[in-house]
């Protein structure tokens, strides 16, 4: 049919609506129109950047195979989250806990940083980690904190090398990994053979983090109420194994001497 | 707290020397036959344990507890709970989310990953074990609903990921933090080509930022952290104060992503790479109510022109729904 296309008719209708309706929320309408424009652009543009194309494909796969398959589950999640876990894992691209432990959306409040370190309580220096712990423990009420270390950790390697020979200069990384110095001292003091030191430190740093967690008042409180468990984990991707352990505190009953 | 799983032992924590217990799962021959999940006896903190020792110790503990009536009376602050636990011997009575269930569940999940992914692509994983070369650095929120691996399908090796409350990037001037330590490593050492900051709908951290009073309780960690986003809050208030609180929060969620993108440019080694065109900075917004994803890229040249009023210029906008 000659003349006006379907989309042109639609645009005319929209223009009419916008000019006539006085009580229309302009900001909201503007946002909706912008969204539509982007959507239409997205449909016609196939990204030339393979990295961006990869995440486009990833999201499409998630939407079709997960979100749309379980609408009740995702609608409920959208109302609020109640994860049972607070997970600390390394930022390393090879160790996403979602991938290796199959955490579903809604299960784990997850913090990822270099060498999965938890610093001791310090509101000035470490407000980022503290905010995550405070939110997870006090607001969300998680029942478990799991700190997962891993093999071939670059952050732990840097910690082991500190202070280094000065050839490589890292301001922020060095400042961060020195949180693990007590663990390093312990490994060295124990006389662990040189070829086993990195793995020993990767695990010892997890335990140090578990101990540091107890310096946060709300963590301590929940532990004493038996509402919170602290666990450590170690993912070894060289031999394909996973270790899991628990840190328990117990104050034995007093011996009364009279 | 968690009931003791059947084959582990907990040691009283010596305040001077914190120890952890190594949990051993039984050795099993798996369908793919190659690796046991159990860990060979290892020297951790000077302890060498094997399963026989663990069983003996456990039985010793159990016997000691039951036979000493004085201890029984004094030890339990919760009278029946503790005795019950040990009476049940090797069978922990599973409650929902008990320690035993959790360990079993985690073991199954890991084994499933190992069988269906790790062993299926063993050569890839062996190569990855040598080194990682991710193209992306991702900064996402710690919210349990927005894991980038889940929603964007990042496979092992693809994205160096930082997750913090409200996916905030503090500026260079604020000094060292875990977020910029990760940035330094990803950009200078791993030499990623893309940095992607992903925000999301119904963000509790942004909501806390928007709800915060100017003079408030500064003993809160959340407050001390989300204040990184105060510029986003200010510009939200400037343009959207007539909207409902929920709509303002949504606006701030997106505004804060853009602020983080600008904060990225305050790092000299990031700005240099962006200027040379070897690093791209992107923002992303995941709406889990509608299941949509928006992505945009910082337009460096255009943003420089707008620098005076702190504006940001973007390009390559995409919207997936």
mmCIF file with all atom_site columns, C-alpha atoms in Angstrom, chain A residues 88 116-122 129 133 145-147 179-180 182-183 186 203-221 223 228-233 245-250, chain B residues 13-21 45:
data_model
loop_
_atom_site.group_PDB
_atom_site.id
_atom_site.type_symbol
_atom_site.label_atom_id
_atom_site.label_alt_id
_atom_site.label_comp_id
_atom_site.label_asym_id
_atom_site.label_entity_id
_atom_site.label_seq_id
_atom_site.pdbx_PDB_ins_code
_atom_site.Cartn_x
_atom_site.Cartn_y
_atom_site.Cartn_z
_atom_site.occupancy
_atom_site.B_iso_or_equiv
_atom_site.pdbx_formal_charge
_atom_site.auth_seq_id
_atom_site.auth_comp_id
_atom_site.auth_asym_id
_atom_site.auth_atom_id
_atom_site.pdbx_PDB_model_num
ATOM 1  C CA . UNK A 1 88  ? 33.844 -13.676 49.999 1.00 0.00 ? 88  UNK A CA 1
ATOM 2  C CA . UNK A 1 116 ? 39.307 -12.716 49.097 1.00 0.00 ? 116 UNK A CA 1
ATOM 3  C CA . UNK A 1 117 ? 40.560 -10.816 52.137 1.00 0.00 ? 117 UNK A CA 1
ATOM 4  C CA . UNK A 1 118 ? 38.471 -9.611  55.038 1.00 0.00 ? 118 UNK A CA 1
ATOM 5  C CA . UNK A 1 119 ? 40.272 -6.862  56.949 1.00 0.00 ? 119 UNK A CA 1
ATOM 6  C CA . UNK A 1 120 ? 39.686 -6.352  60.660 1.00 0.00 ? 120 UNK A CA 1
ATOM 7  C CA . UNK A 1 121 ? 37.052 -3.866  61.785 1.00 0.00 ? 121 UNK A CA 1
ATOM 8  C CA . UNK A 1 122 ? 38.066 -0.364  60.730 1.00 0.00 ? 122 UNK A CA 1
ATOM 9  C CA . UNK A 1 129 ? 33.991 -4.490  53.207 1.00 0.00 ? 129 UNK A CA 1
ATOM 10 C CA . UNK A 1 133 ? 29.195 -7.368  56.200 1.00 0.00 ? 133 UNK A CA 1
ATOM 11 C CA . UNK A 1 145 ? 29.657 -16.546 55.905 1.00 0.00 ? 145 UNK A CA 1
ATOM 12 C CA . UNK A 1 146 ? 31.871 -18.451 53.486 1.00 0.00 ? 146 UNK A CA 1
ATOM 13 C CA . UNK A 1 147 ? 35.357 -17.224 52.560 1.00 0.00 ? 147 UNK A CA 1
ATOM 14 C CA . UNK A 1 179 ? 46.043 -7.140  55.312 1.00 0.00 ? 179 UNK A CA 1
ATOM 15 C CA . UNK A 1 180 ? 47.322 -10.712 54.956 1.00 0.00 ? 180 UNK A CA 1
ATOM 16 C CA . UNK A 1 182 ? 49.818 -11.940 59.853 1.00 0.00 ? 182 UNK A CA 1
ATOM 17 C CA . UNK A 1 183 ? 49.049 -15.025 57.773 1.00 0.00 ? 183 UNK A CA 1
ATOM 18 C CA . UNK A 1 186 ? 52.621 -17.568 60.406 1.00 0.00 ? 186 UNK A CA 1
ATOM 19 C CA . UNK A 1 203 ? 44.641 -21.273 52.980 1.00 0.00 ? 203 UNK A CA 1
ATOM 20 C CA . UNK A 1 204 ? 46.047 -19.442 55.987 1.00 0.00 ? 204 UNK A CA 1
ATOM 21 C CA . UNK A 1 205 ? 44.751 -16.157 54.571 1.00 0.00 ? 205 UNK A CA 1
ATOM 22 C CA . UNK A 1 206 ? 41.246 -17.640 54.504 1.00 0.00 ? 206 UNK A CA 1
ATOM 23 C CA . UNK A 1 207 ? 41.550 -18.490 58.187 1.00 0.00 ? 207 UNK A CA 1
ATOM 24 C CA . UNK A 1 208 ? 42.875 -15.026 58.952 1.00 0.00 ? 208 UNK A CA 1
ATOM 25 C CA . UNK A 1 209 ? 39.810 -13.578 57.209 1.00 0.00 ? 209 UNK A CA 1
ATOM 26 C CA . UNK A 1 210 ? 37.519 -15.806 59.267 1.00 0.00 ? 210 UNK A CA 1
ATOM 27 C CA . UNK A 1 211 ? 39.212 -14.592 62.436 1.00 0.00 ? 211 UNK A CA 1
ATOM 28 C CA . UNK A 1 212 ? 38.972 -10.964 61.280 1.00 0.00 ? 212 UNK A CA 1
ATOM 29 C CA . UNK A 1 213 ? 35.252 -11.420 60.714 1.00 0.00 ? 213 UNK A CA 1
ATOM 30 C CA . UNK A 1 214 ? 34.859 -11.912 64.442 1.00 0.00 ? 214 UNK A CA 1
ATOM 31 C CA . UNK A 1 215 ? 36.080 -8.363  65.092 1.00 0.00 ? 215 UNK A CA 1
ATOM 32 C CA . UNK A 1 216 ? 32.800 -7.034  63.659 1.00 0.00 ? 216 UNK A CA 1
ATOM 33 C CA . UNK A 1 217 ? 30.356 -6.582  66.577 1.00 0.00 ? 217 UNK A CA 1
ATOM 34 C CA . UNK A 1 218 ? 27.241 -7.782  64.724 1.00 0.00 ? 218 UNK A CA 1
ATOM 35 C CA . UNK A 1 219 ? 29.096 -10.896 63.533 1.00 0.00 ? 219 UNK A CA 1
ATOM 36 C CA . UNK A 1 220 ? 30.218 -11.686 67.057 1.00 0.00 ? 220 UNK A CA 1
ATOM 37 C CA . UNK A 1 221 ? 26.716 -11.158 68.348 1.00 0.00 ? 221 UNK A CA 1
ATOM 38 C CA . UNK A 1 223 ? 27.733 -16.160 66.444 1.00 0.00 ? 223 UNK A CA 1
ATOM 39 C CA . UNK A 1 228 ? 25.725 -17.448 62.150 1.00 0.00 ? 228 UNK A CA 1
ATOM 40 C CA . UNK A 1 229 ? 28.376 -19.945 61.027 1.00 0.00 ? 229 UNK A CA 1
ATOM 41 C CA . UNK A 1 230 ? 31.799 -19.095 59.617 1.00 0.00 ? 230 UNK A CA 1
ATOM 42 C CA . UNK A 1 231 ? 33.204 -21.375 56.958 1.00 0.00 ? 231 UNK A CA 1
ATOM 43 C CA . UNK A 1 232 ? 36.349 -21.425 54.888 1.00 0.00 ? 232 UNK A CA 1
ATOM 44 C CA . UNK A 1 233 ? 36.794 -22.958 51.454 1.00 0.00 ? 233 UNK A CA 1
ATOM 45 C CA . UNK A 1 245 ? 35.801 -26.317 56.697 1.00 0.00 ? 245 UNK A CA 1
ATOM 46 C CA . UNK A 1 246 ? 34.236 -24.489 59.585 1.00 0.00 ? 246 UNK A CA 1
ATOM 47 C CA . UNK A 1 247 ? 35.660 -22.176 62.188 1.00 0.00 ? 247 UNK A CA 1
ATOM 48 C CA . UNK A 1 248 ? 34.037 -22.711 65.536 1.00 0.00 ? 248 UNK A CA 1
ATOM 49 C CA . UNK A 1 249 ? 34.522 -20.717 68.689 1.00 0.00 ? 249 UNK A CA 1
ATOM 50 C CA . UNK A 1 250 ? 33.858 -22.265 71.999 1.00 0.00 ? 250 UNK A CA 1
ATOM 51 C CA . UNK B 2 13  ? 39.468 -22.563 69.917 1.00 0.00 ? 13  UNK B CA 1
ATOM 52 C CA . UNK B 2 14  ? 42.598 -21.666 71.726 1.00 0.00 ? 14  UNK B CA 1
ATOM 53 C CA . UNK B 2 15  ? 42.603 -17.882 71.817 1.00 0.00 ? 15  UNK B CA 1
ATOM 54 C CA . UNK B 2 16  ? 46.327 -17.818 71.220 1.00 0.00 ? 16  UNK B CA 1
ATOM 55 C CA . UNK B 2 17  ? 46.238 -20.045 68.217 1.00 0.00 ? 17  UNK B CA 1
ATOM 56 C CA . UNK B 2 18  ? 43.174 -20.194 66.068 1.00 0.00 ? 18  UNK B CA 1
ATOM 57 C CA . UNK B 2 19  ? 42.794 -23.451 64.286 1.00 0.00 ? 19  UNK B CA 1
ATOM 58 C CA . UNK B 2 20  ? 40.383 -24.685 61.723 1.00 0.00 ? 20  UNK B CA 1
ATOM 59 C CA . UNK B 2 21  ? 39.157 -28.187 61.178 1.00 0.00 ? 21  UNK B CA 1
ATOM 60 C CA . UNK B 2 45  ? 48.638 -25.565 61.262 1.00 0.00 ? 45  UNK B CA 1
#
